[in-house]
Tab-separated table of C-alpha atoms in Angstrom:
chain	number	residue	atom	x	y	z
M	5	UNK	CA	-33.049	161.302	-71.107
M	6	UNK	CA	-36.608	161.170	-72.249
M	7	UNK	CA	-39.866	159.779	-70.919
M	8	UNK	CA	-42.156	157.774	-73.158
M	9	UNK	CA	-45.678	157.668	-71.690
M	10	UNK	CA	-47.788	154.575	-72.364
M	11	UNK	CA	-45.310	152.470	-74.364
M	12	UNK	CA	-47.809	149.639	-74.701
M	13	UNK	CA	-51.245	149.076	-73.261
M	14	UNK	CA	-51.794	150.187	-69.698
M	15	UNK	CA	-48.161	150.930	-68.973
M	16	UNK	CA	-47.940	153.964	-66.742
M	17	UNK	CA	-44.477	153.668	-65.233
M	18	UNK	CA	-42.082	153.191	-68.114
M	19	UNK	CA	-39.006	155.341	-68.418
M	20	UNK	CA	-36.680	155.340	-71.413
M	21	UNK	CA	-33.023	156.069	-70.750
M	22	UNK	CA	-30.524	157.098	-73.381
M	23	UNK	CA	-29.867	159.967	-75.707
M	24	UNK	CA	-32.863	162.212	-76.211
M	25	UNK	CA	-34.195	162.079	-79.755
M	26	UNK	CA	-35.712	165.536	-79.632
M	27	UNK	CA	-38.447	164.542	-77.194
M	28	UNK	CA	-39.316	166.942	-74.425
M	29	UNK	CA	-40.006	165.356	-71.059
M	30	UNK	CA	-43.467	165.938	-69.647
M	31	UNK	CA	-41.994	165.418	-66.180
M	32	UNK	CA	-39.493	167.735	-64.619
M	33	UNK	CA	-35.927	166.516	-64.080
M	34	UNK	CA	-36.486	166.342	-60.294
M	35	UNK	CA	-39.433	163.955	-60.663
M	36	UNK	CA	-37.517	161.755	-63.116
M	37	UNK	CA	-34.452	161.706	-60.848
M	38	UNK	CA	-36.605	160.731	-57.861
M	39	UNK	CA	-38.274	157.946	-59.872
M	40	UNK	CA	-34.906	156.571	-61.018
M	41	UNK	CA	-33.474	156.787	-57.498
M	42	UNK	CA	-36.425	154.809	-56.156
M	43	UNK	CA	-36.149	152.240	-58.960
M	44	UNK	CA	-32.449	151.627	-58.339
M	45	UNK	CA	-32.942	151.484	-54.546
M	46	UNK	CA	-35.487	148.705	-55.094
M	47	UNK	CA	-32.852	146.681	-56.958
M	48	UNK	CA	-31.185	146.177	-53.556
M	49	UNK	CA	-34.308	144.242	-52.479
M	50	UNK	CA	-33.928	141.709	-55.293
M	51	UNK	CA	-34.587	138.088	-54.342
M	52	UNK	CA	-34.185	136.531	-57.810
M	53	UNK	CA	-33.277	137.494	-61.351
M	54	UNK	CA	-34.655	136.354	-64.694
M	55	UNK	CA	-33.120	137.153	-68.056
M	56	UNK	CA	-35.251	136.675	-71.165
M	57	UNK	CA	-33.736	136.988	-74.638
M	58	UNK	CA	-35.931	136.683	-77.731
M	59	UNK	CA	-33.863	136.568	-80.899
M	60	UNK	CA	-34.481	135.906	-84.565
M	61	UNK	CA	-30.913	136.713	-85.542
M	62	UNK	CA	-32.019	140.030	-87.062
M	63	UNK	CA	-34.025	141.254	-84.072
M	64	UNK	CA	-33.195	140.879	-80.407
M	65	UNK	CA	-35.238	141.715	-77.337
M	66	UNK	CA	-33.407	141.527	-74.014
M	67	UNK	CA	-35.500	141.723	-70.833
M	68	UNK	CA	-33.688	141.680	-67.489
M	69	UNK	CA	-36.062	141.208	-64.540
M	70	UNK	CA	-35.269	141.591	-60.844
M	71	UNK	CA	-37.869	139.965	-58.605
M	72	UNK	CA	-38.544	141.546	-55.242
M	73	UNK	CA	-41.115	140.258	-52.731
M	74	UNK	CA	-44.122	141.769	-54.517
M	75	UNK	CA	-42.870	143.534	-57.649
M	76	UNK	CA	-40.766	142.904	-60.737
M	77	UNK	CA	-38.296	145.546	-61.867
M	78	UNK	CA	-37.684	145.191	-65.590
M	79	UNK	CA	-35.054	146.643	-67.907
M	80	UNK	CA	-35.779	146.208	-71.624
M	81	UNK	CA	-33.347	146.679	-74.522
M	82	UNK	CA	-34.360	146.319	-78.192
M	83	UNK	CA	-31.891	145.814	-81.085
M	84	UNK	CA	-32.074	145.084	-84.794
M	85	UNK	CA	-34.503	145.439	-87.676
M	86	UNK	CA	-37.536	147.504	-86.838
M	87	UNK	CA	-36.091	148.639	-83.508
M	88	UNK	CA	-33.772	151.345	-84.865
M	89	UNK	CA	-35.826	154.038	-83.113
M	90	UNK	CA	-35.032	152.412	-79.759
M	91	UNK	CA	-31.310	151.727	-80.331
M	92	UNK	CA	-29.283	153.075	-77.437
M	93	UNK	CA	-32.257	153.223	-75.076
M	94	UNK	CA	-33.168	151.151	-72.045
M	95	UNK	CA	-36.774	151.006	-70.898
M	96	UNK	CA	-37.356	150.654	-67.163
M	97	UNK	CA	-40.650	149.403	-65.775
M	98	UNK	CA	-42.243	148.072	-62.610
M	99	UNK	CA	-44.508	145.041	-63.092
M	100	UNK	CA	-46.687	142.885	-60.913
M	101	UNK	CA	-45.289	139.323	-61.159
M	102	UNK	CA	-48.495	137.968	-62.801
M	103	UNK	CA	-48.047	140.543	-65.604
M	104	UNK	CA	-44.641	139.173	-66.616
M	105	UNK	CA	-46.082	136.396	-68.794
M	106	UNK	CA	-48.382	138.741	-70.706
M	107	UNK	CA	-45.639	141.314	-71.190
M	108	UNK	CA	-43.224	138.657	-72.457
M	109	UNK	CA	-45.872	137.355	-74.900
M	110	UNK	CA	-46.356	140.886	-76.215
M	111	UNK	CA	-42.595	141.285	-76.625
M	112	UNK	CA	-42.481	137.990	-78.556
M	113	UNK	CA	-45.124	139.362	-80.918
M	114	UNK	CA	-42.753	142.215	-81.805
M	115	UNK	CA	-40.410	139.675	-83.429
M	116	UNK	CA	-42.072	138.678	-86.683
M	117	UNK	CA	-39.621	135.967	-87.792
M	118	UNK	CA	-38.936	132.533	-86.375
M	119	UNK	CA	-37.131	133.008	-83.067
M	120	UNK	CA	-35.716	131.453	-79.943
M	121	UNK	CA	-36.714	132.523	-76.438
M	122	UNK	CA	-34.000	131.826	-73.876
M	123	UNK	CA	-34.855	132.234	-70.205
M	124	UNK	CA	-32.222	132.023	-67.472
M	125	UNK	CA	-32.837	132.505	-63.776
M	126	UNK	CA	-30.964	132.717	-60.483
M	127	UNK	CA	-32.348	133.044	-56.962
M	128	UNK	CA	-30.726	134.156	-53.731
M	129	UNK	CA	-31.003	130.484	-52.645
M	130	UNK	CA	-28.482	129.660	-55.441
M	131	UNK	CA	-31.120	127.961	-57.607
M	132	UNK	CA	-30.271	128.503	-61.264
M	133	UNK	CA	-31.670	127.241	-64.515
M	134	UNK	CA	-32.111	127.774	-68.226
M	135	UNK	CA	-35.123	127.151	-70.470
M	136	UNK	CA	-35.621	127.430	-74.241
M	137	UNK	CA	-38.612	127.867	-76.511
M	138	UNK	CA	-38.359	127.831	-80.307
M	139	UNK	CA	-40.985	129.489	-82.499
M	140	UNK	CA	-41.261	128.261	-86.092
M	141	UNK	CA	-44.067	129.459	-88.374
M	142	UNK	CA	-45.922	130.911	-85.388
M	143	UNK	CA	-45.910	127.709	-83.294
M	144	UNK	CA	-43.875	127.267	-80.137
M	145	UNK	CA	-41.845	124.137	-79.469
M	146	UNK	CA	-39.591	123.175	-76.603
M	147	UNK	CA	-36.305	121.609	-77.634
M	148	UNK	CA	-34.882	118.946	-75.374
M	149	UNK	CA	-31.276	119.351	-74.286
M	150	UNK	CA	-29.175	116.232	-74.144
M	151	UNK	CA	-25.951	116.082	-72.178
M	152	UNK	CA	-23.208	113.611	-73.014
M	153	UNK	CA	-20.119	114.250	-70.905
M	154	UNK	CA	-18.947	117.762	-71.657
M	155	UNK	CA	-21.197	118.101	-74.700
M	156	UNK	CA	-24.755	119.411	-74.780
M	157	UNK	CA	-26.839	118.879	-77.912
M	158	UNK	CA	-30.342	119.928	-78.839
M	159	UNK	CA	-32.695	117.006	-79.361
M	160	UNK	CA	-36.180	116.839	-80.800
M	161	UNK	CA	-38.751	119.562	-80.235
M	162	UNK	CA	-41.969	119.005	-78.284
M	163	UNK	CA	-44.838	121.056	-79.753
M	164	UNK	CA	-46.560	123.362	-77.293
M	165	UNK	CA	-49.842	125.241	-77.011
M	166	UNK	CA	-50.160	128.895	-78.007
M	167	UNK	CA	-49.766	129.982	-74.362
M	168	UNK	CA	-46.314	128.359	-74.030
M	169	UNK	CA	-44.598	131.612	-73.050
M	170	UNK	CA	-47.028	132.301	-70.196
M	171	UNK	CA	-46.803	128.705	-68.960
M	172	UNK	CA	-42.988	128.823	-68.971
M	173	UNK	CA	-42.933	132.133	-67.069
M	174	UNK	CA	-45.529	130.930	-64.551
M	175	UNK	CA	-43.552	127.726	-63.905
M	176	UNK	CA	-40.310	129.687	-63.492
M	177	UNK	CA	-41.873	132.214	-61.106
M	178	UNK	CA	-43.406	129.390	-59.064
M	179	UNK	CA	-40.046	127.613	-58.873
M	180	UNK	CA	-38.310	130.803	-57.753
M	181	UNK	CA	-40.969	131.612	-55.148
M	182	UNK	CA	-40.875	128.126	-53.638
M	183	UNK	CA	-37.065	127.885	-53.510
M	184	UNK	CA	-36.442	131.334	-52.087
M	185	UNK	CA	-36.670	131.618	-48.316
M	186	UNK	CA	-38.456	134.557	-46.780
M	187	UNK	CA	-36.381	137.390	-45.441
M	188	UNK	CA	-36.827	138.237	-41.750
């Protein structure tokens, strides 16, 4: 296990799990164990889950987010070209829900080729959904899905503004917050 301080701007609570690549932890094992124990205990407070996959075919970013009442618990896995240094590692991080859009945009910028962003979500109220964004030549588009019986096809794309990722995340978070009842 190793700890990577400040993986990105302003990130202060990111922990990388996996085989150590010769890095010495700046935190003692007891502190790291306590942090991980607290992180996993918070997963029991999850109200909703979001999975975001950004893939170009050669590069894949997988972000699994558990939403609690006031915090997001994120697990990030990177695979493919340019991410060889991170193969076999999982990055754990706590986020404020408003930060999720910015973080996802930054992750999208790590994929240099045309890509597809797939977002799936599930709340404790059994609300589930799936959204897609397609980036071609740096511009985001939203493909329409057409259902015909048991078949689903992808229709025409609707061009979107540059902030399409943030708008999609904000809409999804709003939907999850309004469909999830408050715990006693």
